[in-house]
mmCIF file with all atom_site columns, C-alpha atoms and ligand atoms in Angstrom:
data_model
loop_
_atom_site.group_PDB
_atom_site.id
_atom_site.type_symbol
_atom_site.label_atom_id
_atom_site.label_alt_id
_atom_site.label_comp_id
_atom_site.label_asym_id
_atom_site.label_entity_id
_atom_site.label_seq_id
_atom_site.pdbx_PDB_ins_code
_atom_site.Cartn_x
_atom_site.Cartn_y
_atom_site.Cartn_z
_atom_site.occupancy
_atom_site.B_iso_or_equiv
_atom_site.pdbx_formal_charge
_atom_site.auth_seq_id
_atom_site.auth_comp_id
_atom_site.auth_asym_id
_atom_site.auth_atom_id
_atom_site.pdbx_PDB_model_num
ATOM   1   C  CA  . UNK A 1 1   ? 3.987  22.673  -4.702 1.00 0.00 ? 1   UNK A CA  1
ATOM   2   C  CA  . UNK A 1 2   ? 5.349  25.598  -2.327 1.00 0.00 ? 2   UNK A CA  1
ATOM   3   C  CA  . UNK A 1 3   ? 4.473  27.609  1.070  1.00 0.00 ? 3   UNK A CA  1
ATOM   4   C  CA  . UNK A 1 4   ? 2.672  29.986  -0.689 1.00 0.00 ? 4   UNK A CA  1
ATOM   5   C  CA  . UNK A 1 5   ? 0.159  28.136  -1.773 1.00 0.00 ? 5   UNK A CA  1
ATOM   6   C  CA  . UNK A 1 6   ? -2.271 29.229  1.608  1.00 0.00 ? 6   UNK A CA  1
ATOM   7   C  CA  . UNK A 1 7   ? -5.089 27.809  0.632  1.00 0.00 ? 7   UNK A CA  1
ATOM   8   C  CA  . UNK A 1 8   ? -4.630 24.055  1.639  1.00 0.00 ? 8   UNK A CA  1
ATOM   9   C  CA  . UNK A 1 9   ? -4.803 23.948  5.405  1.00 0.00 ? 9   UNK A CA  1
ATOM   10  C  CA  . UNK A 1 10  ? -1.169 23.908  6.911  1.00 0.00 ? 10  UNK A CA  1
ATOM   11  C  CA  . UNK A 1 11  ? -0.938 20.136  7.812  1.00 0.00 ? 11  UNK A CA  1
ATOM   12  C  CA  . UNK A 1 12  ? -0.881 19.707  3.668  1.00 0.00 ? 12  UNK A CA  1
ATOM   13  C  CA  . UNK A 1 13  ? 1.631  22.343  3.609  1.00 0.00 ? 13  UNK A CA  1
ATOM   14  C  CA  . UNK A 1 14  ? 3.776  21.486  5.866  1.00 0.00 ? 14  UNK A CA  1
ATOM   15  C  CA  . UNK A 1 15  ? 3.559  17.432  3.875  1.00 0.00 ? 15  UNK A CA  1
ATOM   16  C  CA  . UNK A 1 16  ? 4.024  19.384  0.509  1.00 0.00 ? 16  UNK A CA  1
ATOM   17  C  CA  . UNK A 1 17  ? 7.397  20.817  1.985  1.00 0.00 ? 17  UNK A CA  1
ATOM   18  C  CA  . UNK A 1 18  ? 9.034  17.749  3.613  1.00 0.00 ? 18  UNK A CA  1
ATOM   19  C  CA  . UNK A 1 19  ? 8.077  14.331  2.786  1.00 0.00 ? 19  UNK A CA  1
ATOM   20  C  CA  . UNK A 1 20  ? 11.119 12.203  4.848  1.00 0.00 ? 20  UNK A CA  1
ATOM   21  C  CA  . UNK A 1 21  ? 7.819  9.795   6.027  1.00 0.00 ? 21  UNK A CA  1
ATOM   22  C  CA  . UNK A 1 22  ? 7.647  9.165   2.860  1.00 0.00 ? 22  UNK A CA  1
ATOM   23  C  CA  . UNK A 1 23  ? 10.961 8.272   2.476  1.00 0.00 ? 23  UNK A CA  1
ATOM   24  C  CA  . UNK A 1 24  ? 13.247 6.231   3.645  1.00 0.00 ? 24  UNK A CA  1
ATOM   25  C  CA  . UNK A 1 25  ? 14.423 9.006   5.687  1.00 0.00 ? 25  UNK A CA  1
ATOM   26  C  CA  . UNK A 1 26  ? 12.488 8.925   9.213  1.00 0.00 ? 26  UNK A CA  1
ATOM   27  C  CA  . UNK A 1 27  ? 10.944 5.228   9.308  1.00 0.00 ? 27  UNK A CA  1
ATOM   28  C  CA  . UNK A 1 28  ? 12.104 2.054   6.805  1.00 0.00 ? 28  UNK A CA  1
ATOM   29  C  CA  . UNK A 1 29  ? 8.892  1.163   7.034  1.00 0.00 ? 29  UNK A CA  1
ATOM   30  C  CA  . UNK A 1 30  ? 5.278  2.278   7.180  1.00 0.00 ? 30  UNK A CA  1
ATOM   31  C  CA  . UNK A 1 31  ? 2.843  -0.613  9.688  1.00 0.00 ? 31  UNK A CA  1
ATOM   32  C  CA  . UNK A 1 32  ? -0.692 -1.848  7.349  1.00 0.00 ? 32  UNK A CA  1
ATOM   33  C  CA  . UNK A 1 33  ? -2.755 -3.554  9.374  1.00 0.00 ? 33  UNK A CA  1
ATOM   34  C  CA  . UNK A 1 34  ? -4.153 -7.046  8.684  1.00 0.00 ? 34  UNK A CA  1
ATOM   35  C  CA  . UNK A 1 35  ? -6.581 -6.519  5.990  1.00 0.00 ? 35  UNK A CA  1
ATOM   36  C  CA  . UNK A 1 36  ? -4.061 -4.620  3.768  1.00 0.00 ? 36  UNK A CA  1
ATOM   37  C  CA  . UNK A 1 37  ? -1.903 -6.790  2.978  1.00 0.00 ? 37  UNK A CA  1
ATOM   38  C  CA  . UNK A 1 38  ? -3.907 -7.790  -0.186 1.00 0.00 ? 38  UNK A CA  1
ATOM   39  C  CA  . UNK A 1 39  ? -3.958 -3.778  -1.670 1.00 0.00 ? 39  UNK A CA  1
ATOM   40  C  CA  . UNK A 1 40  ? -0.622 -2.840  -0.126 1.00 0.00 ? 40  UNK A CA  1
ATOM   41  C  CA  . UNK A 1 41  ? 0.629  -5.897  -2.940 1.00 0.00 ? 41  UNK A CA  1
ATOM   42  C  CA  . UNK A 1 42  ? -1.710 -4.933  -5.401 1.00 0.00 ? 42  UNK A CA  1
ATOM   43  C  CA  . UNK A 1 43  ? -0.355 -0.856  -5.450 1.00 0.00 ? 43  UNK A CA  1
ATOM   44  C  CA  . UNK A 1 44  ? 3.234  -2.231  -6.093 1.00 0.00 ? 44  UNK A CA  1
ATOM   45  C  CA  . UNK A 1 45  ? 4.527  -1.914  -2.644 1.00 0.00 ? 45  UNK A CA  1
ATOM   46  C  CA  . UNK A 1 46  ? 6.805  -4.363  -1.195 1.00 0.00 ? 46  UNK A CA  1
ATOM   47  C  CA  . UNK A 1 47  ? 5.145  -5.807  1.739  1.00 0.00 ? 47  UNK A CA  1
ATOM   48  C  CA  . UNK A 1 48  ? 6.673  -6.633  4.976  1.00 0.00 ? 48  UNK A CA  1
ATOM   49  C  CA  . UNK A 1 49  ? 7.021  -8.616  8.663  1.00 0.00 ? 49  UNK A CA  1
ATOM   50  C  CA  . UNK A 1 50  ? 8.758  -6.763  10.704 1.00 0.00 ? 50  UNK A CA  1
ATOM   51  C  CA  . UNK A 1 51  ? 10.306 -8.789  13.387 1.00 0.00 ? 51  UNK A CA  1
ATOM   52  C  CA  . UNK A 1 52  ? 7.566  -7.653  16.242 1.00 0.00 ? 52  UNK A CA  1
ATOM   53  C  CA  . UNK A 1 53  ? 5.683  -10.417 12.548 1.00 0.00 ? 53  UNK A CA  1
ATOM   54  C  CA  . UNK A 1 54  ? 3.127  -7.013  12.435 1.00 0.00 ? 54  UNK A CA  1
ATOM   55  C  CA  . UNK A 1 55  ? 2.264  -5.865  8.029  1.00 0.00 ? 55  UNK A CA  1
ATOM   56  C  CA  . UNK A 1 56  ? 4.236  -3.629  7.127  1.00 0.00 ? 56  UNK A CA  1
ATOM   57  C  CA  . UNK A 1 57  ? 5.199  -2.367  3.631  1.00 0.00 ? 57  UNK A CA  1
ATOM   58  C  CA  . UNK A 1 58  ? 8.806  -0.989  2.892  1.00 0.00 ? 58  UNK A CA  1
ATOM   59  C  CA  . UNK A 1 59  ? 10.021 2.704   3.057  1.00 0.00 ? 59  UNK A CA  1
ATOM   60  C  CA  . UNK A 1 60  ? 11.155 4.512   0.165  1.00 0.00 ? 60  UNK A CA  1
ATOM   61  C  CA  . UNK A 1 61  ? 7.599  4.093   -1.537 1.00 0.00 ? 61  UNK A CA  1
ATOM   62  C  CA  . UNK A 1 62  ? 7.687  4.580   -4.830 1.00 0.00 ? 62  UNK A CA  1
ATOM   63  C  CA  . UNK A 1 63  ? 4.534  7.405   -5.174 1.00 0.00 ? 63  UNK A CA  1
ATOM   64  C  CA  . UNK A 1 64  ? 6.564  9.783   -3.934 1.00 0.00 ? 64  UNK A CA  1
ATOM   65  C  CA  . UNK A 1 65  ? 7.366  12.570  -6.558 1.00 0.00 ? 65  UNK A CA  1
ATOM   66  C  CA  . UNK A 1 66  ? 9.495  15.054  -4.410 1.00 0.00 ? 66  UNK A CA  1
ATOM   67  C  CA  . UNK A 1 67  ? 8.150  15.863  -1.304 1.00 0.00 ? 67  UNK A CA  1
ATOM   68  C  CA  . UNK A 1 68  ? 4.297  14.968  -2.908 1.00 0.00 ? 68  UNK A CA  1
ATOM   69  C  CA  . UNK A 1 69  ? 2.164  12.161  -3.347 1.00 0.00 ? 69  UNK A CA  1
ATOM   70  C  CA  . UNK A 1 70  ? 1.096  10.422  -5.934 1.00 0.00 ? 70  UNK A CA  1
ATOM   71  C  CA  . UNK A 1 71  ? -1.617 8.175   -4.270 1.00 0.00 ? 71  UNK A CA  1
ATOM   72  C  CA  . UNK A 1 72  ? -3.967 11.642  -3.092 1.00 0.00 ? 72  UNK A CA  1
ATOM   73  C  CA  . UNK A 1 73  ? -6.574 11.092  -4.396 1.00 0.00 ? 73  UNK A CA  1
ATOM   74  C  CA  . UNK A 1 74  ? -6.431 6.535   -5.084 1.00 0.00 ? 74  UNK A CA  1
ATOM   75  C  CA  . UNK A 1 75  ? -6.765 3.944   -2.828 1.00 0.00 ? 75  UNK A CA  1
ATOM   76  C  CA  . UNK A 1 76  ? -3.603 3.281   -0.167 1.00 0.00 ? 76  UNK A CA  1
ATOM   77  C  CA  . UNK A 1 77  ? -2.997 2.337   3.326  1.00 0.00 ? 77  UNK A CA  1
ATOM   78  C  CA  . UNK A 1 78  ? -4.401 3.874   5.654  1.00 0.00 ? 78  UNK A CA  1
ATOM   79  C  CA  . UNK A 1 79  ? -1.777 4.427   7.761  1.00 0.00 ? 79  UNK A CA  1
ATOM   80  C  CA  . UNK A 1 80  ? -0.552 7.146   4.890  1.00 0.00 ? 80  UNK A CA  1
ATOM   81  C  CA  . UNK A 1 81  ? -3.610 9.250   5.874  1.00 0.00 ? 81  UNK A CA  1
ATOM   82  C  CA  . UNK A 1 82  ? -3.326 8.679   9.174  1.00 0.00 ? 82  UNK A CA  1
ATOM   83  C  CA  . UNK A 1 83  ? 0.056  9.394   10.595 1.00 0.00 ? 83  UNK A CA  1
ATOM   84  C  CA  . UNK A 1 84  ? 1.105  13.246  12.159 1.00 0.00 ? 84  UNK A CA  1
ATOM   85  C  CA  . UNK A 1 85  ? 4.689  13.497  12.932 1.00 0.00 ? 85  UNK A CA  1
ATOM   86  C  CA  . UNK A 1 86  ? 5.691  15.206  15.933 1.00 0.00 ? 86  UNK A CA  1
ATOM   87  C  CA  . UNK A 1 87  ? 7.024  18.236  14.519 1.00 0.00 ? 87  UNK A CA  1
ATOM   88  C  CA  . UNK A 1 88  ? 2.624  18.506  12.678 1.00 0.00 ? 88  UNK A CA  1
ATOM   89  C  CA  . UNK A 1 89  ? 1.212  17.622  15.596 1.00 0.00 ? 89  UNK A CA  1
ATOM   90  C  CA  . UNK A 1 90  ? 2.536  20.369  18.053 1.00 0.00 ? 90  UNK A CA  1
ATOM   91  C  CA  . UNK A 1 91  ? 1.446  22.915  14.926 1.00 0.00 ? 91  UNK A CA  1
ATOM   92  C  CA  . UNK A 1 92  ? -2.099 21.060  15.159 1.00 0.00 ? 92  UNK A CA  1
ATOM   93  C  CA  . UNK A 1 93  ? -2.294 21.920  18.643 1.00 0.00 ? 93  UNK A CA  1
ATOM   94  C  CA  . UNK A 1 94  ? -0.607 25.421  18.175 1.00 0.00 ? 94  UNK A CA  1
ATOM   95  C  CA  . UNK A 1 95  ? 2.587  24.665  20.173 1.00 0.00 ? 95  UNK A CA  1
ATOM   96  C  CA  . UNK A 1 96  ? 4.775  25.526  18.040 1.00 0.00 ? 96  UNK A CA  1
ATOM   97  C  CA  . UNK A 1 97  ? 4.226  28.304  14.579 1.00 0.00 ? 97  UNK A CA  1
ATOM   98  C  CA  . UNK A 1 98  ? 3.705  28.026  10.584 1.00 0.00 ? 98  UNK A CA  1
ATOM   99  C  CA  . UNK A 1 99  ? 7.211  29.196  10.772 1.00 0.00 ? 99  UNK A CA  1
ATOM   100 C  CA  . UNK A 1 100 ? 9.055  27.307  13.550 1.00 0.00 ? 100 UNK A CA  1
ATOM   101 C  CA  . UNK A 1 101 ? 7.221  22.963  12.225 1.00 0.00 ? 101 UNK A CA  1
ATOM   102 C  CA  . UNK A 1 102 ? 8.490  25.093  8.299  1.00 0.00 ? 102 UNK A CA  1
ATOM   103 C  CA  . UNK A 1 103 ? 11.992 26.305  9.975  1.00 0.00 ? 103 UNK A CA  1
ATOM   104 C  CA  . UNK A 1 104 ? 12.439 22.048  11.249 1.00 0.00 ? 104 UNK A CA  1
ATOM   105 C  CA  . UNK A 1 105 ? 11.157 21.090  8.002  1.00 0.00 ? 105 UNK A CA  1
ATOM   106 C  CA  . UNK A 1 106 ? 13.987 23.014  7.083  1.00 0.00 ? 106 UNK A CA  1
ATOM   107 C  CA  . UNK A 1 107 ? 17.081 22.070  9.354  1.00 0.00 ? 107 UNK A CA  1
ATOM   108 C  CA  . UNK A 1 108 ? 16.027 18.090  8.643  1.00 0.00 ? 108 UNK A CA  1
ATOM   109 C  CA  . UNK A 1 109 ? 16.366 18.578  4.955  1.00 0.00 ? 109 UNK A CA  1
ATOM   110 C  CA  . UNK A 1 110 ? 19.695 20.321  5.470  1.00 0.00 ? 110 UNK A CA  1
ATOM   111 C  CA  . UNK A 1 111 ? 21.027 17.659  7.845  1.00 0.00 ? 111 UNK A CA  1
ATOM   112 C  CA  . UNK A 1 112 ? 20.098 15.544  5.146  1.00 0.00 ? 112 UNK A CA  1
ATOM   113 C  CA  . UNK A 1 113 ? 22.317 17.371  2.429  1.00 0.00 ? 113 UNK A CA  1
ATOM   114 C  CA  . UNK A 1 114 ? 24.623 17.204  4.620  1.00 0.00 ? 114 UNK A CA  1
ATOM   115 C  CA  . UNK A 1 115 ? 25.141 13.460  5.514  1.00 0.00 ? 115 UNK A CA  1
ATOM   116 C  CA  . UNK A 1 116 ? 24.719 12.330  1.322  1.00 0.00 ? 116 UNK A CA  1
ATOM   117 C  CA  . UNK A 1 117 ? 27.526 15.110  1.022  1.00 0.00 ? 117 UNK A CA  1
ATOM   118 C  CA  . UNK A 1 118 ? 29.653 12.806  3.804  1.00 0.00 ? 118 UNK A CA  1
ATOM   119 C  CA  . UNK A 1 119 ? 28.423 8.987   1.145  1.00 0.00 ? 119 UNK A CA  1
ATOM   120 C  CA  . UNK A 1 120 ? 30.626 8.665   -2.065 1.00 0.00 ? 120 UNK A CA  1
ATOM   121 C  CA  . UNK A 1 121 ? 27.065 8.124   -3.383 1.00 0.00 ? 121 UNK A CA  1
ATOM   122 C  CA  . UNK A 1 122 ? 23.455 9.241   -4.300 1.00 0.00 ? 122 UNK A CA  1
ATOM   123 C  CA  . UNK A 1 123 ? 22.871 6.835   -1.333 1.00 0.00 ? 123 UNK A CA  1
ATOM   124 C  CA  . UNK A 1 124 ? 19.115 6.491   0.526  1.00 0.00 ? 124 UNK A CA  1
ATOM   125 C  CA  . UNK A 1 125 ? 19.471 8.195   3.558  1.00 0.00 ? 125 UNK A CA  1
ATOM   126 C  CA  . UNK A 1 126 ? 17.260 4.686   4.584  1.00 0.00 ? 126 UNK A CA  1
ATOM   127 C  CA  . UNK A 1 127 ? 20.115 2.395   3.178  1.00 0.00 ? 127 UNK A CA  1
ATOM   128 C  CA  . UNK A 1 128 ? 22.710 5.223   4.557  1.00 0.00 ? 128 UNK A CA  1
ATOM   129 C  CA  . UNK A 1 129 ? 21.664 3.975   7.936  1.00 0.00 ? 129 UNK A CA  1
ATOM   130 C  CA  . UNK A 1 130 ? 22.975 0.471   7.690  1.00 0.00 ? 130 UNK A CA  1
ATOM   131 C  CA  . UNK A 1 131 ? 26.007 2.022   7.305  1.00 0.00 ? 131 UNK A CA  1
ATOM   132 C  CA  . UNK A 1 132 ? 25.640 4.445   10.006 1.00 0.00 ? 132 UNK A CA  1
ATOM   133 C  CA  . UNK A 1 133 ? 25.543 1.511   12.065 1.00 0.00 ? 133 UNK A CA  1
ATOM   134 C  CA  . UNK A 1 134 ? 27.820 -0.383  10.578 1.00 0.00 ? 134 UNK A CA  1
ATOM   135 C  CA  . UNK A 1 135 ? 30.830 1.680   10.425 1.00 0.00 ? 135 UNK A CA  1
ATOM   136 C  CA  . UNK A 1 136 ? 29.143 3.072   14.583 1.00 0.00 ? 136 UNK A CA  1
ATOM   137 C  CA  . UNK A 1 137 ? 30.694 -0.322  16.031 1.00 0.00 ? 137 UNK A CA  1
ATOM   138 C  CA  . UNK A 1 138 ? 33.278 -0.292  14.909 1.00 0.00 ? 138 UNK A CA  1
ATOM   139 C  CA  . UNK A 1 139 ? 34.505 2.869   16.294 1.00 0.00 ? 139 UNK A CA  1
ATOM   140 C  CA  . UNK A 1 140 ? 37.855 4.028   17.480 1.00 0.00 ? 140 UNK A CA  1
ATOM   141 C  CA  . UNK A 1 141 ? 39.675 2.620   13.833 1.00 0.00 ? 141 UNK A CA  1
ATOM   142 C  CA  . UNK A 1 142 ? 37.142 5.013   11.469 1.00 0.00 ? 142 UNK A CA  1
ATOM   143 C  CA  . UNK A 1 143 ? 39.118 6.783   8.983  1.00 0.00 ? 143 UNK A CA  1
ATOM   144 C  CA  . UNK A 1 144 ? 38.266 10.451  8.836  1.00 0.00 ? 144 UNK A CA  1
ATOM   145 C  CA  . UNK A 1 145 ? 35.766 10.152  6.362  1.00 0.00 ? 145 UNK A CA  1
ATOM   146 C  CA  . UNK A 1 146 ? 33.703 7.793   8.099  1.00 0.00 ? 146 UNK A CA  1
ATOM   147 C  CA  . UNK A 1 147 ? 33.700 9.250   11.366 1.00 0.00 ? 147 UNK A CA  1
ATOM   148 C  CA  . UNK A 1 148 ? 32.928 13.023  9.506  1.00 0.00 ? 148 UNK A CA  1
ATOM   149 C  CA  . UNK A 1 149 ? 29.858 9.853   8.102  1.00 0.00 ? 149 UNK A CA  1
ATOM   150 C  CA  . UNK A 1 150 ? 29.248 8.659   11.487 1.00 0.00 ? 150 UNK A CA  1
ATOM   151 C  CA  . UNK A 1 151 ? 29.100 12.569  13.349 1.00 0.00 ? 151 UNK A CA  1
ATOM   152 C  CA  . UNK A 1 152 ? 26.477 13.599  9.908  1.00 0.00 ? 152 UNK A CA  1
ATOM   153 C  CA  . UNK A 1 153 ? 24.441 11.090  10.705 1.00 0.00 ? 153 UNK A CA  1
ATOM   154 C  CA  . UNK A 1 154 ? 24.273 11.414  14.602 1.00 0.00 ? 154 UNK A CA  1
ATOM   155 C  CA  . UNK A 1 155 ? 23.328 15.016  13.827 1.00 0.00 ? 155 UNK A CA  1
ATOM   156 C  CA  . UNK A 1 156 ? 20.312 13.750  12.231 1.00 0.00 ? 156 UNK A CA  1
ATOM   157 C  CA  . UNK A 1 157 ? 18.917 11.232  13.891 1.00 0.00 ? 157 UNK A CA  1
ATOM   158 C  CA  . UNK A 1 158 ? 18.811 12.885  17.403 1.00 0.00 ? 158 UNK A CA  1
ATOM   159 C  CA  . UNK A 1 159 ? 17.603 16.682  15.080 1.00 0.00 ? 159 UNK A CA  1
ATOM   160 C  CA  . UNK A 1 160 ? 15.268 13.268  13.802 1.00 0.00 ? 160 UNK A CA  1
ATOM   161 C  CA  . UNK A 1 161 ? 14.188 12.033  17.346 1.00 0.00 ? 161 UNK A CA  1
ATOM   162 C  CA  . UNK A 1 162 ? 13.741 15.257  19.082 1.00 0.00 ? 162 UNK A CA  1
ATOM   163 C  CA  . UNK A 1 163 ? 11.584 17.289  16.564 1.00 0.00 ? 163 UNK A CA  1
ATOM   164 C  CA  . UNK A 1 164 ? 10.223 14.205  13.897 1.00 0.00 ? 164 UNK A CA  1
ATOM   165 C  CA  . UNK A 1 165 ? 9.572  11.044  15.738 1.00 0.00 ? 165 UNK A CA  1
ATOM   166 C  CA  . UNK A 1 166 ? 9.068  12.533  19.432 1.00 0.00 ? 166 UNK A CA  1
ATOM   167 C  CA  . UNK A 1 167 ? 9.533  10.760  22.071 1.00 0.00 ? 167 UNK A CA  1
ATOM   168 C  CA  . UNK A 1 168 ? 8.191  7.478   21.860 1.00 0.00 ? 168 UNK A CA  1
ATOM   169 C  CA  . UNK A 1 169 ? 9.586  6.296   19.290 1.00 0.00 ? 169 UNK A CA  1
ATOM   170 C  CA  . UNK A 1 170 ? 13.458 7.625   18.956 1.00 0.00 ? 170 UNK A CA  1
ATOM   171 C  CA  . UNK A 1 171 ? 16.048 5.981   16.934 1.00 0.00 ? 171 UNK A CA  1
ATOM   172 C  CA  . UNK A 1 172 ? 19.067 6.254   19.065 1.00 0.00 ? 172 UNK A CA  1
ATOM   173 C  CA  . UNK A 1 173 ? 19.538 4.299   21.725 1.00 0.00 ? 173 UNK A CA  1
ATOM   174 C  CA  . UNK A 1 174 ? 19.584 6.698   25.215 1.00 0.00 ? 174 UNK A CA  1
ATOM   175 C  CA  . UNK A 1 175 ? 23.235 5.215   25.859 1.00 0.00 ? 175 UNK A CA  1
ATOM   176 C  CA  . UNK A 1 176 ? 24.496 6.127   22.527 1.00 0.00 ? 176 UNK A CA  1
ATOM   177 C  CA  . UNK A 1 177 ? 23.570 9.908   23.077 1.00 0.00 ? 177 UNK A CA  1
ATOM   178 C  CA  . UNK A 1 178 ? 24.595 9.848   25.799 1.00 0.00 ? 178 UNK A CA  1
ATOM   179 C  CA  . UNK A 1 179 ? 28.496 8.457   25.079 1.00 0.00 ? 179 UNK A CA  1
ATOM   180 C  CA  . UNK A 1 180 ? 27.948 10.721  22.034 1.00 0.00 ? 180 UNK A CA  1
ATOM   181 C  CA  . UNK A 1 181 ? 27.196 14.064  24.528 1.00 0.00 ? 181 UNK A CA  1
ATOM   182 C  CA  . UNK A 1 182 ? 30.073 13.135  27.029 1.00 0.00 ? 182 UNK A CA  1
HETATM 183 S  S1  . LIG B 2 .   ? 7.884  13.752  8.482  1.00 0.00 ? 1   LIG B S1  1
HETATM 184 FE FE1 . LIG B 2 .   ? 5.361  15.293  9.317  1.00 0.00 ? 1   LIG B FE1 1
HETATM 185 S  S2  . LIG B 2 .   ? 5.497  16.686  8.390  1.00 0.00 ? 1   LIG B S2  1
HETATM 186 FE FE2 . LIG B 2 .   ? 6.507  15.622  6.972  1.00 0.00 ? 1   LIG B FE2 1
HETATM 187 S  S3  . LIG B 2 .   ? 5.775  14.555  5.602  1.00 0.00 ? 1   LIG B S3  1
HETATM 188 FE FE3 . LIG B 2 .   ? 5.733  12.966  7.088  1.00 0.00 ? 1   LIG B FE3 1
HETATM 189 S  S4  . LIG B 2 .   ? 3.483  14.186  8.151  1.00 0.00 ? 1   LIG B S4  1
HETATM 190 FE FE4 . LIG B 2 .   ? 4.676  15.407  6.776  1.00 0.00 ? 1   LIG B FE4 1
HETATM 191 S  S1  . LIG B 2 .   ? 1.596  5.758   -1.024 1.00 0.00 ? 2   LIG B S1  1
HETATM 192 FE FE1 . LIG B 2 .   ? 1.695  8.026   -0.697 1.00 0.00 ? 2   LIG B FE1 1
HETATM 193 S  S2  . LIG B 2 .   ? 1.463  8.783   1.910  1.00 0.00 ? 2   LIG B S2  1
HETATM 194 FE FE2 . LIG B 2 .   ? 1.909  6.228   1.277  1.00 0.00 ? 2   LIG B FE2 1
HETATM 195 S  S3  . LIG B 2 .   ? 3.512  5.985   1.766  1.00 0.00 ? 2   LIG B S3  1
HETATM 196 FE FE3 . LIG B 2 .   ? 3.212  6.150   -0.230 1.00 0.00 ? 2   LIG B FE3 1
HETATM 197 S  S4  . LIG B 2 .   ? 4.136  8.491   -1.282 1.00 0.00 ? 2   LIG B S4  1
HETATM 198 FE FE4 . LIG B 2 .   ? 3.394  8.645   1.225  1.00 0.00 ? 2   LIG B FE4 1
#
């Protein structure tokens, strides 16, 4: 699907250009209701409990094809239809233009590619995040390659916090942002 599919509503066109809330980039899991656990497992998604003992399924999702959901017309957890990122919320309220929303998605994909270029293999961002946390704790004993990866991952996470996750779902602790900016 492309940006020229103007018959679709804006929210659909944005998601079809994006996909980062399903591929593990934005979040490592998606919350579901207790009543959805069995059906979620039945369709082959990996269910889990969060540290707060909330039911969820792990991301990346196997039903994502490119940036499109292949279970769009079949049963899927309610979060799949209900979740709107900070870009979507602002675009729907008219707080950012369509062009700005697409530009944010494009920027996110560019930053993701930057991170991937600093990785030794085609590692998923969700797994790269574990490596980021491990290496960030190891400062200042990083190799130049490790330092390059940490900086790129930090830039990506900060952008996702600001533009996609929104103020209440930040991944980076405030102290890390402050120290990285000083
Ligand atoms: S992160 Fe936002 S724009 Fe991207 S697929 Fe998810 S809801 Fe859609
Ligand atoms: S079922 Fe579709 S909307 Fe839900 S996480 Fe998977 S790809 Fe995303």
